[in-house]
Amino acid sequence: MFDLTGRNALVTGAGQGVGAGIARALAARGAAVAVNDVRPERAQQVVDELQASGARAVVAPFDVTAYDSVRAGVASSVAAIGPIDILVNNAGNGGRDGMVPAQFRGSDPETWHGPVDVNLFGVMNCCHVVLDAMCDNGFGRIVTIASGAGMVGLRIGVSPYAAGKGGAIAFMRHLAVENARKGVTANTLALGLMTGNEGSDVTKALAQQVPVGRLGRPDDIGPFCVYLASNEAAWFTGQTVHVNGGSVTS
Ligand SMILES: NC(=O)c1ccc[n+]([C@@H]2O[C@H](COP(=O)([O-])OP(=O)(O)OC[C@H]3O[C@@H](n4cnc5c(N)ncnc54)[C@H](O)[C@@H]3O)[C@@H](O)[C@H]2O)c1
């Protein structure tokens, strides 16, 4: 069950954190993994680790916000490991490198574009580049890592980030329905606060309110992606699932 042998995956923003955890989980089930990151040295470290464990892995160093770079980067990955069957859109700015929270009122319009670029257009770029081959092959699994912030209102000053994540959530639903008859599924995981992101006063307070009693870890997310990427998940599409220790229930 959930055997990914013979499948090729691209995980974006996989040089650290959640994305690295997802890359490890997919590789552990037999997938070859293209490890993307805009910081190539991070991606290389993860690739070294995966290769040391016997997995097939390649570095895919590109910026998901630049369509032409995505196209070139995916082409190099395909040349190295074969057509992409599994895409995990994880690159975003909600983590350790993340944003400086600010209330929308009084915010600088210049600060709105970055979060929407990476969290929405980054997802659309990657999906657009891999989709034709998935449809032609009759198999594709697309997972986008979003955030509870894209689903519920928060007072912590992340509205541009939420706009990007919320846009990606809506986009994924349409992607799922448009391509369902082609064997391509598209689902979204709306994460809660993850370990490593508890530094500020705001996130410290939020961390104490998680019903399960701890923040999320990359290995809370990787196995979910393994399921979503599997043959067994063929009838699971168009869904947004909260994965958050009970912080938001639905
Ligand atoms: N950390 C949290 O508390 C939290 C909560 C909810 C959702 N999320 C989402 O989960 C995902 C992963 O979060 P994380 O905590 O592991 O983040 P992280 O900041 O630790 O890691 C993200 C990685 O993505 C890379 N990246 C950033 N922009 C990129 C781009 N344009 N192209 C390619 N790579 C890029 C970074 O270099 C980094 O290695 C993100 O989408 C984030 O928004 C995180």
mmCIF file of C-alpha atoms and ligand atoms in Angstrom:
data_model
loop_
_atom_site.group_PDB
_atom_site.id
_atom_site.type_symbol
_atom_site.label_atom_id
_atom_site.label_comp_id
_atom_site.label_asym_id
_atom_site.label_seq_id
_atom_site.Cartn_x
_atom_site.Cartn_y
_atom_site.Cartn_z
ATOM 1 C CA MET A 1 0.000 0.000 0.000
ATOM 2 C CA PHE A 2 1.133 3.562 -0.853
ATOM 3 C CA ASP A 3 4.093 2.262 -2.849
ATOM 4 C CA LEU A 4 5.574 5.075 -4.956
ATOM 5 C CA THR A 5 8.215 2.980 -6.713
ATOM 6 C CA GLY A 6 8.589 4.130 -10.310
ATOM 7 C CA ARG A 7 6.993 7.516 -9.627
ATOM 8 C CA ASN A 8 8.855 10.799 -10.049
ATOM 9 C CA ALA A 9 8.138 13.693 -7.709
ATOM 10 C CA LEU A 10 8.964 17.395 -7.690
ATOM 11 C CA VAL A 11 8.784 19.059 -4.276
ATOM 12 C CA THR A 12 9.191 22.834 -4.269
ATOM 13 C CA GLY A 13 10.890 24.710 -1.445
ATOM 14 C CA ALA A 14 12.225 21.367 -0.230
ATOM 15 C CA GLY A 15 15.615 22.583 0.966
ATOM 16 C CA GLN A 16 14.449 22.720 4.581
ATOM 17 C CA GLY A 17 11.449 22.416 6.880
ATOM 18 C CA VAL A 18 8.179 20.925 5.715
ATOM 19 C CA GLY A 19 9.293 20.487 2.097
ATOM 20 C CA ALA A 20 12.400 18.534 3.100
ATOM 21 C CA GLY A 21 10.179 16.305 5.249
ATOM 22 C CA ILE A 22 7.866 15.702 2.306
ATOM 23 C CA ALA A 23 10.815 14.871 0.024
ATOM 24 C CA ARG A 24 12.098 12.361 2.624
ATOM 25 C CA ALA A 25 8.692 10.718 2.980
ATOM 26 C CA LEU A 26 8.134 10.356 -0.780
ATOM 27 C CA ALA A 27 11.662 9.010 -1.289
ATOM 28 C CA ALA A 28 11.204 6.516 1.558
ATOM 29 C CA ARG A 29 8.204 5.053 -0.335
ATOM 30 C CA GLY A 30 10.290 4.637 -3.501
ATOM 31 C CA ALA A 31 9.732 7.846 -5.497
ATOM 32 C CA ALA A 32 12.587 9.564 -7.312
ATOM 33 C CA VAL A 33 12.577 13.173 -6.089
ATOM 34 C CA ALA A 34 13.543 16.460 -7.712
ATOM 35 C CA VAL A 35 14.320 18.682 -4.736
ATOM 36 C CA ASN A 36 13.551 22.289 -5.642
ATOM 37 C CA ASP A 37 14.671 25.341 -3.750
ATOM 38 C CA VAL A 38 15.547 28.898 -4.715
ATOM 39 C CA ARG A 39 18.571 28.344 -2.434
ATOM 40 C CA PRO A 40 20.488 25.577 -4.277
ATOM 41 C CA GLU A 41 22.805 24.830 -1.327
ATOM 42 C CA ARG A 42 19.797 23.854 0.766
ATOM 43 C CA ALA A 43 18.415 21.595 -1.956
ATOM 44 C CA GLN A 44 21.852 19.999 -2.413
ATOM 45 C CA GLN A 45 22.020 19.063 1.282
ATOM 46 C CA VAL A 46 18.674 17.297 1.089
ATOM 47 C CA VAL A 47 19.663 15.533 -2.144
ATOM 48 C CA ASP A 48 22.919 14.342 -0.532
ATOM 49 C CA GLU A 49 20.943 12.935 2.379
ATOM 50 C CA LEU A 50 18.380 11.199 0.143
ATOM 51 C CA GLN A 51 21.071 9.723 -2.089
ATOM 52 C CA ALA A 52 22.951 8.475 0.975
ATOM 53 C CA SER A 53 19.801 6.584 1.961
ATOM 54 C CA GLY A 54 19.700 4.943 -1.493
ATOM 55 C CA ALA A 55 17.004 7.138 -3.033
ATOM 56 C CA ARG A 56 17.105 8.713 -6.505
ATOM 57 C CA ALA A 57 17.209 12.471 -6.049
ATOM 58 C CA VAL A 58 18.305 15.516 -8.038
ATOM 59 C CA VAL A 59 18.625 19.204 -7.263
ATOM 60 C CA ALA A 60 16.093 21.425 -9.042
ATOM 61 C CA PRO A 61 17.303 24.940 -8.298
ATOM 62 C CA PHE A 62 14.765 27.480 -9.526
ATOM 63 C CA ASP A 63 12.512 30.255 -8.337
ATOM 64 C CA VAL A 64 8.879 29.126 -8.519
ATOM 65 C CA THR A 65 7.722 32.707 -9.135
ATOM 66 C CA ALA A 66 9.528 32.939 -12.509
ATOM 67 C CA TYR A 67 7.625 30.968 -15.154
ATOM 68 C CA ASP A 68 10.526 30.562 -17.588
ATOM 69 C CA SER A 69 12.818 29.354 -14.797
ATOM 70 C CA VAL A 70 10.180 26.855 -13.696
ATOM 71 C CA ARG A 71 9.887 25.567 -17.256
ATOM 72 C CA ALA A 72 13.668 25.223 -17.644
ATOM 73 C CA GLY A 73 14.063 23.698 -14.161
ATOM 74 C CA VAL A 74 11.324 21.143 -14.725
ATOM 75 C CA ALA A 75 12.832 20.238 -18.122
ATOM 76 C CA SER A 76 16.204 19.530 -16.435
ATOM 77 C CA SER A 77 14.506 17.432 -13.763
ATOM 78 C CA VAL A 78 12.584 15.459 -16.377
ATOM 79 C CA ALA A 79 15.830 14.831 -18.274
ATOM 80 C CA ALA A 80 17.390 13.487 -15.060
ATOM 81 C CA ILE A 81 14.593 11.394 -13.522
ATOM 82 C CA GLY A 82 11.754 11.248 -16.082
ATOM 83 C CA PRO A 83 8.305 12.867 -16.317
ATOM 84 C CA ILE A 84 6.912 14.378 -13.132
ATOM 85 C CA ASP A 85 4.033 12.265 -11.762
ATOM 86 C CA ILE A 86 3.788 13.992 -8.382
ATOM 87 C CA LEU A 87 4.050 17.729 -7.744
ATOM 88 C CA VAL A 88 4.074 19.091 -4.212
ATOM 89 C CA ASN A 89 3.803 22.884 -4.175
ATOM 90 C CA ASN A 90 5.388 23.617 -0.826
ATOM 91 C CA ALA A 91 7.492 26.730 -1.520
ATOM 92 C CA GLY A 92 6.055 29.641 0.403
ATOM 93 C CA ASN A 93 7.009 32.364 2.772
ATOM 94 C CA GLY A 94 5.085 31.290 5.857
ATOM 95 C CA GLY A 95 7.978 29.546 7.558
ATOM 96 C CA ARG A 96 11.322 30.379 9.110
ATOM 97 C CA ASP A 97 12.406 32.670 6.277
ATOM 98 C CA GLY A 98 8.926 34.114 6.346
ATOM 99 C CA MET A 99 7.270 37.392 6.501
ATOM 100 C CA VAL A 100 7.266 40.279 8.916
ATOM 101 C CA PRO A 101 3.656 40.399 10.168
ATOM 102 C CA ALA A 102 1.868 43.722 9.753
ATOM 103 C CA GLN A 103 -1.742 44.797 10.007
ATOM 104 C CA PHE A 104 -3.146 45.604 6.558
ATOM 105 C CA ARG A 105 -4.163 49.102 7.580
ATOM 106 C CA GLY A 106 -1.104 51.231 7.049
ATOM 107 C CA SER A 107 0.831 48.466 5.273
ATOM 108 C CA ASP A 108 3.034 49.378 2.320
ATOM 109 C CA PRO A 109 1.454 48.196 -0.968
ATOM 110 C CA GLU A 110 4.947 47.168 -2.089
ATOM 111 C CA THR A 111 4.851 44.376 0.508
ATOM 112 C CA TRP A 112 1.702 42.730 -0.898
ATOM 113 C CA HIS A 113 3.177 41.308 -4.086
ATOM 114 C CA GLY A 114 5.862 38.989 -2.692
ATOM 115 C CA PRO A 115 3.531 36.748 -0.671
ATOM 116 C CA VAL A 116 0.972 36.513 -3.470
ATOM 117 C CA ASP A 117 3.719 35.813 -6.016
ATOM 118 C CA VAL A 118 5.189 32.844 -4.195
ATOM 119 C CA ASN A 119 2.060 31.413 -2.573
ATOM 120 C CA LEU A 120 -0.287 31.763 -5.563
ATOM 121 C CA PHE A 121 1.618 32.388 -8.793
ATOM 122 C CA GLY A 122 4.389 29.985 -7.740
ATOM 123 C CA VAL A 123 1.752 27.260 -7.458
ATOM 124 C CA MET A 124 0.121 28.175 -10.780
ATOM 125 C CA ASN A 125 3.493 28.258 -12.587
ATOM 126 C CA CYS A 126 4.505 24.797 -11.393
ATOM 127 C CA CYS A 127 1.086 23.261 -12.067
ATOM 128 C CA HIS A 128 0.973 24.739 -15.570
ATOM 129 C CA VAL A 129 4.407 23.394 -16.463
ATOM 130 C CA VAL A 130 3.774 19.784 -15.326
ATOM 131 C CA LEU A 131 0.102 19.411 -16.223
ATOM 132 C CA ASP A 132 0.285 18.504 -19.938
ATOM 133 C CA ALA A 133 2.559 15.532 -19.295
ATOM 134 C CA MET A 134 0.404 14.348 -16.391
ATOM 135 C CA CYS A 135 -2.730 14.474 -18.561
ATOM 136 C CA ASP A 136 -0.967 12.758 -21.464
ATOM 137 C CA ASN A 137 0.255 10.003 -19.122
ATOM 138 C CA GLY A 138 -3.174 9.604 -17.498
ATOM 139 C CA PHE A 139 -1.696 9.982 -14.017
ATOM 140 C CA GLY A 140 -0.864 12.969 -11.872
ATOM 141 C CA ARG A 141 -0.919 13.900 -8.213
ATOM 142 C CA ILE A 142 -0.719 17.552 -7.232
ATOM 143 C CA VAL A 143 -0.600 18.624 -3.594
ATOM 144 C CA THR A 144 -0.380 22.250 -2.495
ATOM 145 C CA ILE A 145 0.762 23.208 0.975
ATOM 146 C CA ALA A 146 -1.384 26.106 2.098
ATOM 147 C CA SER A 147 -2.244 27.442 5.519
ATOM 148 C CA GLY A 148 -5.155 27.818 7.880
ATOM 149 C CA ALA A 149 -4.594 31.535 7.280
ATOM 150 C CA GLY A 150 -6.025 31.020 3.792
ATOM 151 C CA MET A 151 -9.259 29.677 5.301
ATOM 152 C CA VAL A 152 -9.959 31.647 8.479
ATOM 153 C CA GLY A 153 -9.455 35.211 9.637
ATOM 154 C CA LEU A 154 -6.559 35.876 12.022
ATOM 155 C CA ARG A 155 -5.483 39.049 13.812
ATOM 156 C CA ILE A 156 -1.757 38.419 13.512
ATOM 157 C CA GLY A 157 -1.078 40.593 10.469
ATOM 158 C CA VAL A 158 -0.720 38.113 7.629
ATOM 159 C CA SER A 159 -3.394 39.285 5.171
ATOM 160 C CA PRO A 160 -1.224 39.358 1.973
ATOM 161 C CA TYR A 161 0.058 35.865 2.822
ATOM 162 C CA ALA A 162 -3.551 34.767 3.425
ATOM 163 C CA ALA A 163 -4.549 36.252 0.062
ATOM 164 C CA GLY A 164 -1.891 34.128 -1.649
ATOM 165 C CA LYS A 165 -2.782 30.952 0.242
ATOM 166 C CA GLY A 166 -6.527 31.515 -0.143
ATOM 167 C CA GLY A 167 -6.048 32.080 -3.866
ATOM 168 C CA ALA A 168 -4.086 28.841 -4.129
ATOM 169 C CA ILE A 169 -6.822 26.950 -2.272
ATOM 170 C CA ALA A 170 -9.468 28.218 -4.724
ATOM 171 C CA PHE A 171 -7.196 27.572 -7.712
ATOM 172 C CA MET A 172 -6.570 23.960 -6.654
ATOM 173 C CA ARG A 173 -10.311 23.208 -6.505
ATOM 174 C CA HIS A 174 -10.717 24.261 -10.130
ATOM 175 C CA LEU A 175 -7.576 22.421 -11.185
ATOM 176 C CA ALA A 176 -9.004 19.270 -9.602
ATOM 177 C CA VAL A 177 -12.339 19.475 -11.372
ATOM 178 C CA GLU A 178 -10.880 20.451 -14.757
ATOM 179 C CA ASN A 179 -8.477 17.502 -14.828
ATOM 180 C CA ALA A 180 -10.306 14.803 -12.882
ATOM 181 C CA ARG A 181 -11.094 12.749 -16.001
ATOM 182 C CA LYS A 182 -7.389 12.703 -16.924
ATOM 183 C CA GLY A 183 -6.294 10.786 -13.834
ATOM 184 C CA VAL A 184 -4.879 13.923 -12.222
ATOM 185 C CA THR A 185 -5.869 14.719 -8.642
ATOM 186 C CA ALA A 186 -5.313 18.060 -6.924
ATOM 187 C CA ASN A 187 -5.585 18.549 -3.175
ATOM 188 C CA THR A 188 -4.504 21.109 -0.619
ATOM 189 C CA LEU A 189 -3.235 20.761 2.930
ATOM 190 C CA ALA A 190 -3.948 23.796 5.109
ATOM 191 C CA LEU A 191 -1.258 23.627 7.762
ATOM 192 C CA GLY A 192 -1.281 25.046 11.243
ATOM 193 C CA LEU A 193 1.733 26.507 12.993
ATOM 194 C CA MET A 194 4.866 24.383 12.540
ATOM 195 C CA THR A 195 7.896 23.863 14.766
ATOM 196 C CA GLY A 196 10.568 26.460 14.089
ATOM 197 C CA ASN A 197 7.992 29.207 13.701
ATOM 198 C CA GLU A 198 7.322 29.880 17.386
ATOM 199 C CA GLY A 199 9.848 32.663 17.792
ATOM 200 C CA SER A 200 7.695 35.773 17.921
ATOM 201 C CA ASP A 201 5.366 36.754 20.758
ATOM 202 C CA VAL A 202 2.385 36.271 18.461
ATOM 203 C CA THR A 203 3.301 32.759 17.415
ATOM 204 C CA LYS A 204 4.338 31.836 21.007
ATOM 205 C CA ALA A 205 0.814 32.669 22.125
ATOM 206 C CA LEU A 206 -0.715 30.698 19.239
ATOM 207 C CA ALA A 207 1.510 27.705 20.006
ATOM 208 C CA GLN A 208 0.039 27.440 23.498
ATOM 209 C CA GLN A 209 -3.466 27.165 22.075
ATOM 210 C CA VAL A 210 -2.912 24.116 19.833
ATOM 211 C CA PRO A 211 -5.328 21.447 21.150
ATOM 212 C CA VAL A 212 -2.903 18.558 20.565
ATOM 213 C CA GLY A 213 -0.400 20.440 22.718
ATOM 214 C CA ARG A 214 2.467 20.899 20.283
ATOM 215 C CA LEU A 215 3.331 22.501 16.970
ATOM 216 C CA GLY A 216 3.446 20.549 13.739
ATOM 217 C CA ARG A 217 6.528 18.719 12.516
ATOM 218 C CA PRO A 218 7.566 17.897 8.943
ATOM 219 C CA ASP A 219 6.859 14.226 9.659
ATOM 220 C CA ASP A 220 3.237 15.106 10.433
ATOM 221 C CA ILE A 221 2.886 16.244 6.817
ATOM 222 C CA GLY A 222 5.078 13.888 4.746
ATOM 223 C CA PRO A 223 2.934 10.765 5.286
ATOM 224 C CA PHE A 224 -0.189 12.676 4.256
ATOM 225 C CA CYS A 225 1.549 13.594 0.984
ATOM 226 C CA VAL A 226 2.541 9.953 0.487
ATOM 227 C CA TYR A 227 -1.128 8.988 0.662
ATOM 228 C CA LEU A 228 -2.225 11.800 -1.653
ATOM 229 C CA ALA A 229 0.498 10.825 -4.153
ATOM 230 C CA SER A 230 -0.437 7.161 -4.182
ATOM 231 C CA ASN A 231 -2.540 5.078 -6.578
ATOM 232 C CA GLU A 232 -4.880 4.462 -3.656
ATOM 233 C CA ALA A 233 -5.855 8.161 -3.507
ATOM 234 C CA ALA A 234 -7.364 8.171 -7.024
ATOM 235 C CA TRP A 235 -10.848 9.089 -5.719
ATOM 236 C CA PHE A 236 -9.614 11.831 -3.393
ATOM 237 C CA THR A 237 -9.522 15.138 -5.247
ATOM 238 C CA GLY A 238 -10.557 18.757 -4.998
ATOM 239 C CA GLN A 239 -10.230 18.765 -1.203
ATOM 240 C CA THR A 240 -8.644 21.103 1.291
ATOM 241 C CA VAL A 241 -7.699 19.357 4.508
ATOM 242 C CA HIS A 242 -6.733 21.106 7.731
ATOM 243 C CA VAL A 243 -3.626 19.517 9.274
ATOM 244 C CA ASN A 244 -3.020 21.488 12.426
ATOM 245 C CA GLY A 245 -3.279 19.602 15.715
ATOM 246 C CA GLY A 246 -6.918 20.672 16.026
ATOM 247 C CA SER A 247 -6.286 24.428 15.890
ATOM 248 C CA VAL A 248 -8.988 24.907 13.256
ATOM 249 C CA THR A 249 -11.659 22.238 12.945
ATOM 250 C CA SER A 250 -13.997 21.682 10.022
HETATM 251 N N1 LIG B 1 5.970 27.121 9.239
HETATM 252 C C1 LIG B 1 4.686 27.307 9.528
HETATM 253 O O1 LIG B 1 4.308 27.577 10.689
HETATM 254 C C2 LIG B 1 3.661 27.165 8.436
HETATM 255 C C3 LIG B 1 2.296 27.232 8.757
HETATM 256 C C4 LIG B 1 1.348 27.092 7.753
HETATM 257 C C5 LIG B 1 1.764 26.886 6.449
HETATM 258 N N2 LIG B 1 3.092 26.846 6.166
HETATM 259 C C6 LIG B 1 3.481 26.640 4.762
HETATM 260 O O2 LIG B 1 4.226 25.443 4.664
HETATM 261 C C7 LIG B 1 5.210 25.568 3.632
HETATM 262 C C8 LIG B 1 6.593 25.227 4.178
HETATM 263 O O3 LIG B 1 6.841 25.983 5.325
HETATM 264 P P1 LIG B 1 8.233 25.884 6.101
HETATM 265 O O4 LIG B 1 7.952 26.276 7.497
HETATM 266 O O5 LIG B 1 8.900 24.591 5.842
HETATM 267 O O6 LIG B 1 9.008 27.068 5.340
HETATM 268 P P2 LIG B 1 10.563 27.450 5.350
HETATM 269 O O7 LIG B 1 10.621 28.940 5.196
HETATM 270 O O8 LIG B 1 11.274 26.818 6.507
HETATM 271 O O9 LIG B 1 11.109 26.762 4.011
HETATM 272 C C9 LIG B 1 10.633 27.165 2.746
HETATM 273 C C10 LIG B 1 11.675 26.851 1.691
HETATM 274 O O10 LIG B 1 11.137 27.368 0.447
HETATM 275 C C11 LIG B 1 12.193 28.002 -0.261
HETATM 276 N N3 LIG B 1 11.611 29.026 -1.130
HETATM 277 C C12 LIG B 1 11.110 30.224 -0.753
HETATM 278 N N4 LIG B 1 10.709 30.911 -1.836
HETATM 279 C C13 LIG B 1 10.967 30.127 -2.915
HETATM 280 C C14 LIG B 1 10.787 30.309 -4.302
HETATM 281 N N5 LIG B 1 10.284 31.456 -4.794
HETATM 282 N N6 LIG B 1 11.131 29.292 -5.141
HETATM 283 C C15 LIG B 1 11.668 28.151 -4.638
HETATM 284 N N7 LIG B 1 11.890 27.948 -3.320
HETATM 285 C C16 LIG B 1 11.533 28.921 -2.464
HETATM 286 C C17 LIG B 1 13.086 28.607 0.819
HETATM 287 O O11 LIG B 1 14.407 28.842 0.343
HETATM 288 C C18 LIG B 1 13.015 27.549 1.923
HETATM 289 O O12 LIG B 1 14.082 26.620 1.836
HETATM 290 C C19 LIG B 1 5.091 26.998 3.112
HETATM 291 O O13 LIG B 1 4.265 27.030 1.970
HETATM 292 C C20 LIG B 1 4.420 27.725 4.257
HETATM 293 O O14 LIG B 1 3.726 28.885 3.837
HETATM 294 C C21 LIG B 1 4.048 26.958 7.121
#
